Short mmCIF file of C-alpha atoms and ligand atoms in Angstrom, two decimals:
data_model
loop_
_atom_site.label_atom_id
_atom_site.label_comp_id
_atom_site.label_asym_id
_atom_site.label_seq_id
_atom_site.Cartn_x
_atom_site.Cartn_y
_atom_site.Cartn_z
CA MET A 1 121.79 77.84 179.05
CA SER A 2 119.05 78.53 176.88
CA VAL A 3 117.48 74.82 177.57
CA GLY A 4 113.90 76.03 178.98
CA ILE A 5 113.89 79.74 178.67
CA SER A 6 111.19 81.24 176.21
CA ALA A 7 109.75 84.52 175.35
CA ARG A 8 106.83 83.58 177.32
CA ASP A 9 108.95 83.45 180.45
CA VAL A 10 110.57 86.66 179.93
CA LEU A 11 107.03 88.38 179.60
CA ALA A 12 105.66 86.63 183.01
CA VAL A 13 109.00 88.40 184.84
CA SER A 14 107.89 91.89 183.16
CA SER A 15 103.95 91.30 184.22
CA LEU A 16 105.40 90.70 187.56
CA ALA A 17 107.38 94.16 187.78
CA LYS A 18 104.25 95.89 186.39
CA ASP A 19 102.04 94.36 189.03
CA ILE A 20 104.40 95.39 192.00
CA CYS A 21 104.70 98.79 190.56
CA SER A 22 100.73 99.25 190.49
CA CYS A 23 100.35 97.55 193.95
CA LEU A 24 102.99 99.93 195.12
CA LYS A 25 100.93 102.91 193.68
CA GLU A 26 97.97 101.79 195.04
CA ILE A 27 99.47 101.82 198.54
CA GLY A 28 99.88 105.52 198.56
CA GLY A 29 100.90 106.46 201.80
CA ALA A 30 104.55 104.34 201.67
CA LYS A 31 105.56 106.39 198.81
CA THR A 32 108.77 107.85 199.47
CA GLU A 33 110.42 104.73 201.42
CA TYR A 34 110.04 102.65 198.01
CA GLN A 35 110.58 105.24 195.30
CA ASP A 36 114.09 104.09 194.17
CA LEU A 37 112.46 100.36 193.98
CA GLU A 38 109.86 101.49 191.56
CA ARG A 39 112.18 102.89 189.68
CA GLU A 40 114.46 99.90 189.33
CA LEU A 41 111.25 98.04 188.44
CA GLU A 42 110.34 100.09 185.75
CA CYS A 43 113.89 100.35 184.31
CA LEU A 44 113.27 96.21 184.59
CA GLN A 45 110.32 96.46 183.02
CA LYS A 46 111.69 98.66 179.87
CA ALA A 47 114.77 96.37 179.53
CA LEU A 48 112.41 93.31 179.27
CA THR A 49 110.10 95.38 176.87
CA HIS A 50 113.06 96.19 174.65
CA LEU A 51 114.08 92.25 174.79
CA ASP A 52 111.02 91.28 173.92
CA ARG A 53 111.38 93.34 170.63
CA LEU A 54 114.35 91.39 169.85
CA GLN A 55 112.58 87.94 169.81
CA SER A 56 111.82 88.33 166.09
CA LYS A 57 115.35 88.38 165.05
CA LYS A 58 117.83 85.12 164.96
CA PRO A 59 118.73 83.82 168.29
CA SER A 60 121.90 84.34 169.50
CA PRO A 61 123.93 83.75 172.85
CA THR A 62 123.52 87.16 174.47
CA ILE A 63 119.77 86.91 174.31
CA ASP A 64 119.57 83.83 176.00
CA SER A 65 122.10 85.22 178.95
CA ILE A 66 119.80 88.09 179.07
CA ARG A 67 116.91 85.89 179.66
CA PHE A 68 118.36 83.87 181.94
CA ALA A 69 119.24 87.07 183.86
CA ALA A 70 115.63 88.11 184.00
CA LEU A 71 114.41 85.04 185.03
CA SER A 72 116.77 85.04 188.28
CA CYS A 73 114.74 88.06 189.28
CA ARG A 74 111.37 86.20 188.90
CA ARG A 75 111.37 84.38 192.40
CA PRO A 76 112.26 87.29 194.46
CA LEU A 77 109.83 89.61 192.63
CA GLU A 78 107.09 86.97 193.18
CA GLU A 79 107.96 86.76 197.12
CA PHE A 80 107.96 90.68 197.41
CA LEU A 81 104.70 90.84 195.76
CA ARG A 82 102.98 88.22 198.02
CA LYS A 83 104.00 90.19 201.00
CA ILE A 84 102.85 93.33 199.60
CA ARG A 85 99.57 92.30 198.59
CA ARG A 86 98.74 91.42 202.16
CA TYR A 87 98.71 94.98 203.00
CA GLU A 88 97.22 96.12 199.90
CA THR A 89 93.82 96.29 201.56
CA SER A 90 94.38 98.29 204.70
CA LEU A 91 96.81 100.53 203.43
CA GLY A 92 95.02 100.81 199.65
CA PRO A 93 92.53 104.18 198.97
CA GLU A 94 89.63 102.40 199.81
CA CYS A 95 90.27 102.19 203.80
CA THR A 96 89.60 104.92 206.14
CA LYS A 97 92.80 106.45 207.67
CA LYS A 98 90.83 106.93 210.81
CA SER A 99 90.59 102.93 211.42
CA LEU A 100 92.89 102.24 213.98
CA GLN A 101 93.88 98.67 212.23
CA GLY A 102 95.02 101.00 209.47
CA GLN A 103 97.25 102.85 211.42
CA LEU A 104 98.83 99.76 212.88
CA ASP A 105 99.53 98.00 209.38
CA LYS A 106 101.11 101.28 208.07
CA ILE A 107 103.21 101.05 210.72
CA ARG A 108 103.99 97.50 210.43
CA PHE A 109 104.66 97.83 206.65
CA ARG A 110 106.70 100.74 207.15
CA PHE A 111 108.92 98.96 209.65
CA GLY A 112 108.82 95.09 208.17
CA GLN A 113 109.15 95.83 204.67
CA SER A 114 111.50 98.34 204.58
CA ASP A 115 114.45 95.75 204.79
CA ASP A 116 112.71 93.74 202.02
CA ILE A 117 112.56 96.42 199.98
CA ARG A 118 116.57 97.69 200.22
CA LYS A 119 117.14 93.73 199.52
CA LEU A 120 115.19 93.85 196.69
CA GLN A 121 116.03 97.05 195.53
CA ASN A 122 119.73 95.52 195.56
CA TYR A 123 119.09 92.31 193.93
CA LEU A 124 117.28 94.01 191.21
CA SER A 125 120.08 96.55 190.95
CA VAL A 126 122.83 93.52 190.62
CA HIS A 127 120.73 92.01 187.80
CA LEU A 128 119.47 95.14 185.99
CA GLY A 129 123.17 96.16 185.42
CA THR A 130 123.82 92.79 184.42
CA ILE A 131 120.95 92.57 181.79
CA ASN A 132 122.30 96.38 180.99
CA ILE A 133 125.57 95.32 180.26
CA LEU A 134 124.21 92.16 178.27
CA LEU A 135 122.06 94.34 175.89
CA ALA A 136 124.78 96.97 175.10
CA GLU A 137 126.90 93.52 174.30
CA HIS A 138 123.92 92.59 172.34
CA GLY A 139 123.55 96.42 170.46
CA LEU A 140 127.19 96.38 169.76
CA GLU A 141 127.19 92.50 168.40
CA THR A 142 124.04 93.84 166.62
CA MET A 143 126.01 96.87 165.33
CA MET A 144 128.92 95.05 164.33
CA LEU A 145 127.18 92.50 162.33
CA ALA A 146 125.13 95.19 160.55
CA SER A 147 128.54 96.95 159.59
CA GLU A 148 130.00 93.89 158.29
CA GLU A 149 126.83 93.26 156.15
CA ALA A 150 126.89 97.01 155.04
CA GLU A 151 130.24 96.50 154.34
CA SER A 152 130.04 93.27 152.33
CA GLU A 153 126.86 95.12 150.61
CA ARG A 154 128.95 97.95 149.75
CA LEU A 155 131.67 95.86 148.02
CA GLN A 156 129.00 93.97 145.83
CA ILE A 157 127.75 97.41 145.19
CA HIS A 158 130.95 98.42 144.13
CA GLN A 159 131.36 94.98 142.10
CA ARG A 160 128.25 95.82 140.25
CA LEU A 161 129.34 99.27 139.51
CA ASP A 162 132.57 98.07 137.72
CA ASP A 163 130.26 95.49 135.72
CA THR A 164 127.84 98.08 134.73
CA GLN A 165 130.70 100.29 133.75
CA ASN A 166 132.41 97.82 132.06
CA LEU A 167 129.16 96.92 130.03
CA LEU A 168 128.53 100.45 129.41
CA HIS A 169 132.09 100.73 127.67
CA ARG A 170 131.18 97.38 125.72
CA VAL A 171 127.87 99.20 124.51
CA GLN A 172 129.82 102.45 123.80
CA ASP A 173 132.18 100.30 121.54
CA ASN A 174 129.33 98.66 119.91
CA ILE A 175 127.31 101.90 119.41
CA SER A 176 130.40 103.13 117.89
CA ALA A 177 131.24 100.00 115.69
CA GLN A 178 127.60 100.41 114.55
CA THR A 179 127.61 103.80 113.63
CA ALA A 180 130.41 102.86 111.44
CA THR A 181 128.67 100.26 109.65
CA VAL A 182 125.76 102.37 109.37
CA LEU A 183 127.57 104.96 107.66
CA ASN A 184 129.30 102.38 105.51
CA GLY A 185 125.90 101.06 104.54
CA MET A 186 124.57 104.44 103.49
CA SER A 187 127.54 105.10 101.36
CA ILE A 188 127.23 101.86 99.81
CA LEU A 189 123.42 102.68 99.14
CA ALA A 190 124.50 105.82 97.83
CA LYS A 191 126.71 104.42 95.26
CA VAL A 192 124.03 101.42 94.33
CA HIS A 193 121.34 104.17 94.10
CA SER A 194 123.72 106.20 91.78
CA ILE A 195 124.70 102.98 89.70
CA VAL A 196 121.02 101.81 89.32
CA SER A 197 119.43 105.01 88.34
CA GLY A 198 122.26 105.51 85.87
CA GLU A 199 121.84 102.20 84.27
CA THR A 200 117.79 102.67 84.63
CA GLN A 201 118.12 105.81 82.67
CA SER A 202 119.85 104.44 80.14
CA SER A 203 117.72 101.27 79.46
CA TRP A 204 114.61 103.88 79.73
CA ALA A 205 116.47 105.94 76.83
CA SER A 206 117.00 102.82 75.09
CA MET A 207 113.57 101.84 75.47
CA LYS A 208 112.18 104.91 74.17
CA GLU A 209 113.96 104.85 70.92
CA ILE A 210 112.96 101.36 70.16
CA VAL A 211 108.82 102.35 71.00
CA ALA A 212 109.77 104.94 68.92
CA LYS A 213 110.99 102.76 66.05
CA ALA A 214 108.11 100.71 66.55
CA CYS A 215 105.35 103.51 66.57
CA VAL A 216 107.27 104.54 62.73
CA SER A 217 107.14 101.25 61.65
CA THR A 218 103.56 100.45 63.02
CA GLN A 219 102.54 103.51 61.07
CA GLN A 220 104.31 102.37 57.74
CA ILE A 221 102.68 98.91 57.98
CA TYR A 222 99.31 100.76 58.38
CA SER A 223 99.88 103.12 55.37
CA VAL A 224 100.63 99.92 53.45
CA VAL A 225 97.77 98.11 54.47
CA LEU A 226 95.50 101.01 53.64
CA ASP A 227 97.27 101.15 50.16
CA ILE A 228 96.63 97.36 49.81
CA LYS A 229 93.28 97.90 50.76
CA ALA A 230 92.45 100.72 48.42
CA SER A 231 94.49 98.73 45.57
CA ILE A 232 92.06 95.42 46.26
CA ALA A 233 88.71 97.73 46.38
CA SER A 234 89.19 98.88 43.14
CA LYS A 235 90.28 95.65 41.22
CA VAL A 236 88.84 92.85 42.92
CA ASP A 237 87.58 90.32 40.81
CA VAL A 238 84.83 88.01 41.84
CA ARG A 239 84.36 85.80 38.44
CA TRP A 240 86.30 82.67 39.99
CA SER A 241 85.15 83.12 43.46
CA PHE A 242 82.96 80.36 44.97
CA PHE A 243 79.88 81.63 46.07
CA GLN A 244 78.42 78.17 46.30
CA ASP A 245 79.07 75.46 48.97
CA PRO A 246 81.43 72.94 47.86
CA LEU A 247 80.53 69.18 47.26
CA ILE A 248 82.32 67.13 49.69
CA CYS A 249 83.62 63.89 48.27
CA GLU A 250 84.60 60.78 49.85
CA ASP A 251 86.90 58.41 48.00
CA ALA A 252 87.23 54.89 48.15
CA LEU A 253 90.16 55.21 50.72
CA GLY A 254 87.89 57.42 52.94
CA ARG A 255 89.91 60.79 52.04
CA LYS A 256 87.33 63.62 51.87
CA PHE A 257 88.33 66.42 49.46
CA PRO A 258 86.25 69.53 48.71
CA VAL A 259 85.16 69.65 44.82
CA PRO A 260 83.38 72.98 43.51
CA SER A 261 79.81 72.88 42.68
CA GLU A 262 80.75 74.97 39.56
CA TYR A 263 82.67 71.45 38.47
CA ASP A 264 80.32 68.93 36.44
CA PHE A 265 80.50 65.33 36.56
CA ALA A 266 83.21 64.75 33.89
CA MET A 267 85.57 67.38 35.92
CA LEU A 268 85.00 65.29 39.09
CA ASN A 269 85.70 61.91 37.31
CA VAL A 270 89.18 63.75 35.92
CA ILE A 271 89.94 64.58 39.56
CA ILE A 272 89.37 61.42 41.16
CA ARG A 273 91.39 59.30 38.37
CA GLN A 274 94.38 62.14 39.15
CA ARG A 275 93.76 61.02 42.60
CA PHE A 276 94.34 57.36 42.08
CA GLN A 277 97.11 57.61 39.51
CA THR A 278 99.00 55.21 41.96
CA GLY A 279 98.40 53.17 45.05
CA PRO A 280 95.84 51.05 45.95
CA GLY A 281 92.59 50.94 43.73
CA SER A 282 94.67 52.40 40.95
CA ALA A 283 93.92 49.65 38.48
CA GLU A 284 90.47 49.33 39.42
CA VAL A 285 90.09 52.94 38.72
CA ALA A 286 92.21 53.26 35.43
CA LEU A 287 89.40 50.93 33.75
CA GLY A 288 86.30 52.65 35.54
CA ASP A 289 85.70 49.82 37.97
CA PHE A 290 83.83 52.57 40.75
CA GLU A 291 80.92 54.40 41.29
CA ILE A 292 80.01 57.69 42.51
CA THR A 293 76.45 58.11 44.51
CA GLU A 294 75.09 60.72 46.77
CA ALA A 295 75.81 59.90 50.33
CA THR A 296 71.70 59.97 51.20
CA ASP A 297 70.71 57.70 48.09
CA ARG A 298 73.80 55.24 47.37
CA SER A 299 71.48 53.12 45.17
CA SER A 300 71.26 55.68 42.14
CA PHE A 301 74.56 56.39 40.44
CA LEU A 302 76.16 59.79 39.16
CA SER A 303 76.48 59.86 35.50
CA GLU A 304 77.48 62.28 32.99
CA SER A 305 73.72 63.75 33.06
CA SER A 306 73.65 64.24 36.59
CA PHE A 307 73.64 67.61 38.09
CA LEU A 308 75.86 68.35 41.35
CA ARG A 309 73.97 69.95 44.05
CA PRO A 310 75.93 72.39 46.13
CA GLY A 311 77.06 71.07 49.56
CA SER A 312 76.15 67.66 49.12
CA SER A 313 78.14 65.01 49.81
CA LEU A 314 79.11 62.21 47.55
CA ILE A 315 80.68 58.66 47.95
CA MET A 316 83.02 57.30 45.81
CA ALA A 317 83.20 53.04 46.02
CA ILE A 318 85.45 50.69 44.05
CA LEU A 319 83.70 47.53 42.39
CA ILE A 320 85.51 44.27 43.73
CA GLU A 321 84.83 40.92 43.31
CA ASN A 322 82.56 39.35 45.70
CA PRO A 323 84.59 36.71 47.54
CA PHE A 324 81.93 34.69 48.49
CA PRO A 325 80.62 32.08 46.13
CA ILE A 326 77.04 32.70 46.87
CA MET A 327 75.91 36.22 46.84
CA THR A 328 74.92 37.57 50.46
CA ASP A 329 74.74 41.57 51.23
CA GLU A 330 74.92 41.01 55.22
CA VAL A 331 78.64 39.82 55.73
CA CYS A 332 81.44 41.84 55.82
CA PRO A 333 83.24 41.39 52.14
CA MET A 334 86.87 42.53 53.52
CA PRO A 335 89.99 39.80 53.57
CA ARG A 336 90.54 38.81 56.92
CA CYS A 337 87.51 40.27 58.26
CA GLY A 338 84.33 38.54 57.38
CA SER A 339 82.41 39.67 60.30
CA SER A 340 78.60 38.84 60.40
CA VAL A 341 78.24 41.92 62.53
CA THR A 342 77.38 44.89 59.86
CA ARG A 343 74.76 47.61 60.29
CA LYS A 344 72.08 49.18 58.01
CA VAL A 345 72.97 52.85 56.56
CA ASP A 346 70.27 55.20 55.86
CA GLY A 347 71.41 55.89 52.62
CA GLY A 348 71.77 52.39 51.79
CA GLY A 349 74.24 49.45 52.04
CA ARG A 350 75.74 48.29 55.69
CA ILE A 351 78.48 49.07 57.26
CA CYS A 352 80.92 46.50 59.05
CA CYS A 353 80.81 47.18 62.67
CA ARG A 354 84.40 45.54 63.03
CA CYS A 355 86.42 47.51 60.60
CA ASN A 356 84.01 50.27 59.66
CA VAL A 357 84.02 49.33 55.91
CA TRP A 358 80.87 50.41 54.01
CA PHE A 359 79.71 47.83 51.11
CA ALA A 360 76.66 46.74 49.19
CA VAL A 361 75.99 44.75 46.36
CA SER A 362 76.04 46.80 43.19
CA THR A 363 74.17 45.99 40.01
CA LYS A 364 77.68 46.76 37.65
CA LYS A 365 80.02 44.32 36.67
CA ARG A 366 83.49 44.37 37.14
CA LYS A 367 85.61 44.76 33.89
CA ALA A 368 89.08 43.38 35.25
CA THR A 369 89.63 39.65 35.75
CA ASP A 370 91.70 38.03 38.36
CA ILE A 371 95.15 37.54 37.38
CA GLU A 372 98.34 36.54 39.33
CA ASP A 373 101.03 38.39 37.40
CA ALA A 374 101.68 41.52 39.22
CA SER A 375 104.49 43.30 36.40
CA MET A 376 101.61 42.70 33.75
CA VAL A 377 98.95 44.56 35.41
CA GLN A 378 101.89 47.63 35.88
CA GLN A 379 102.29 47.27 32.16
CA VAL A 380 98.60 47.31 31.25
CA ILE A 381 97.85 50.38 33.55
CA GLN A 382 100.64 52.09 31.67
CA GLU A 383 99.26 51.38 28.58
CA ILE A 384 95.89 52.75 29.30
CA LEU A 385 97.49 55.96 30.80
CA ASP A 386 99.61 56.56 27.66
CA HIS A 387 96.64 56.39 26.05
CA ILE A 388 94.70 58.83 27.73
CA MET A 389 97.94 61.20 27.46
CA ASN A 390 97.72 60.80 23.81
CA GLY A 391 94.21 62.25 23.82
CA GLY A 392 92.62 58.48 22.90
CA GLU A 393 88.89 57.78 22.96
CA SER A 394 86.77 54.89 24.42
CA THR A 395 90.31 53.56 26.19
CA GLN A 396 88.30 50.98 27.85
CA ASN A 397 86.65 49.35 24.66
CA THR A 398 90.39 49.19 22.98
CA THR A 399 91.85 47.65 25.85
CA ARG A 400 89.13 45.82 27.32
CA LYS A 401 90.37 42.52 25.67
CA ARG A 402 93.96 42.63 26.92
CA LEU A 403 93.24 43.39 30.80
CA LYS A 404 93.74 40.87 33.35
CA ILE A 405 93.61 42.96 36.95
CA THR A 406 94.69 40.80 39.66
CA TYR A 407 92.69 40.62 42.68
CA ASN A 408 95.16 41.89 45.11
CA HIS A 409 94.31 41.55 48.78
CA GLU A 410 96.74 44.06 50.19
CA SER A 411 95.05 46.94 47.99
CA VAL A 412 91.43 45.66 49.18
CA ARG A 413 92.26 45.90 52.64
CA ALA A 414 93.10 49.60 52.17
CA TYR A 415 89.37 50.56 51.08
CA LYS A 416 86.93 52.14 53.18
CA ASN A 417 83.98 52.24 50.27
CA VAL A 418 83.62 48.92 48.33
CA SER A 419 80.64 47.66 46.00
CA LEU A 420 80.32 44.19 45.36
CA ALA A 421 80.51 43.44 41.59
CA ASN A 422 77.17 41.68 39.92
CA ASN A 423 79.34 39.03 38.31
CA ALA A 424 76.86 36.59 38.24
CA HIS A 425 78.32 33.14 39.66
CA TYR A 426 76.66 29.75 38.43
CA VAL A 427 76.45 27.73 41.41
CA CYS A 428 75.48 24.03 41.42
CA ASP A 429 72.55 23.22 43.51
CA GLU A 430 74.07 19.87 44.84
CA CYS A 431 77.71 20.83 45.74
CA ARG A 432 77.22 24.58 45.57
CA LYS A 433 80.47 24.41 43.45
CA THR A 434 80.56 27.66 41.19
CA PHE A 435 81.23 28.26 37.59
CA LYS A 436 81.61 31.39 35.74
CA ARG A 437 79.88 30.11 32.52
CA ALA A 438 76.92 28.16 31.96
CA ALA A 439 78.56 25.69 29.78
CA HIS A 440 80.87 24.59 32.54
CA LEU A 441 78.07 24.33 34.89
CA ARG A 442 75.94 21.95 32.55
CA ARG A 443 79.28 19.81 32.13
CA HIS A 444 79.70 19.58 35.69
CA GLN A 445 76.10 18.74 36.59
CA LEU A 446 76.34 15.72 34.27
CA SER A 447 78.67 13.94 37.00
CA HIS A 448 76.03 14.10 39.40
CA ASP A 449 73.30 12.51 37.50
CA ALA A 450 73.10 8.76 37.28
CA PRO A 451 75.10 6.92 34.08
CA LYS A 452 72.48 6.13 31.62
CA TYR A 453 72.69 3.11 29.69
CA ILE A 454 71.10 3.68 26.16
ZN1 LIG B 1 84.60 43.99 58.01
ZN1 LIG B 2 77.92 19.81 42.31
#
């Protein structure tokens, strides 16, 4: 039924009814005959206007039926409009009532159209009734739908209210539980506070006691210190204090030790002999095979008459046998080194760049001679020491003849400062063989000479 019926068609019918109304109003003379028709047309127009307002809502079969009923009025309305437009010019307000043609038309209209008006009126009243009934039906349907929707919404609202009430109950329960927890926490906090404050108070009290004791002890210590200070100030003895810088002596093993500058050479000698009682160099020191020089000038040796300058540095070197048959002063004399890379020292002598040993050729002769028997060395040293202990003098002279000290490689390796003894060697010019005595060299040289036959 709804096919081909649109809102525009309904509007066309409405405008048609409006046109007929305006036409009838313009034909003022025929007013009484079609008052009812005019009322019917107005009713139709109102119904159609009401129908137009329903357009925006969702389509329903009732609205389509109303549209169909409205459209079925279209054809008779158009026909009637066409008929009355013919009389519009002669019966309208513009025409003069005196003209004969106008009076004739009026009479013709009154008799010719009264049947049409009645027919149209009946037709319209039937359809208008249908339209009104359908509109009422549609209104009822809409109301029913609205009441159903309202009912469902009411149910939803009721449901939501129930949910909200449940939530409120739950929130209330939570709040009461939290209140209980907070109260519990507050009581615990109060307990903790009381415990902590009690402990802290006791700690503070004990700390206060400790601090008070510490204060008392400090005061006692201070008074003791004051007493000590007073006693020192009155009894200090400055006779044995060192007012000069001490001498710094570096011994043959590289050990540095301070020597009071009030000491003389003999006391320094005693100190050195005491330090070399055992260990590397003990035999050489016991025999006096060592030299003491100033670090700034190693060519002049200290002796009994030397003055020990306060603050100066002394070097002690042990006399060792020159290991090389030919005298040289640029090759390191240390066993298992023999490096030729050496540098000159300002005070004199040279220092090996490899083993850092200071060495120089001395003018002194070495008293000890080489032997291989180590036990005999110990025996000889013991004899010397015993002699010294017994107050003997000129030890070296009395024992020199019996002394034979080994040239111990291991002890030589421990030395830091060495002097090469001036034990003159007798060297053969032809084969570089060395001899300790000139007679031996002369006897050897005879072997190079050509045999002489006399
Ligand atoms: Zn070296
Ligand atoms: Zn020779």
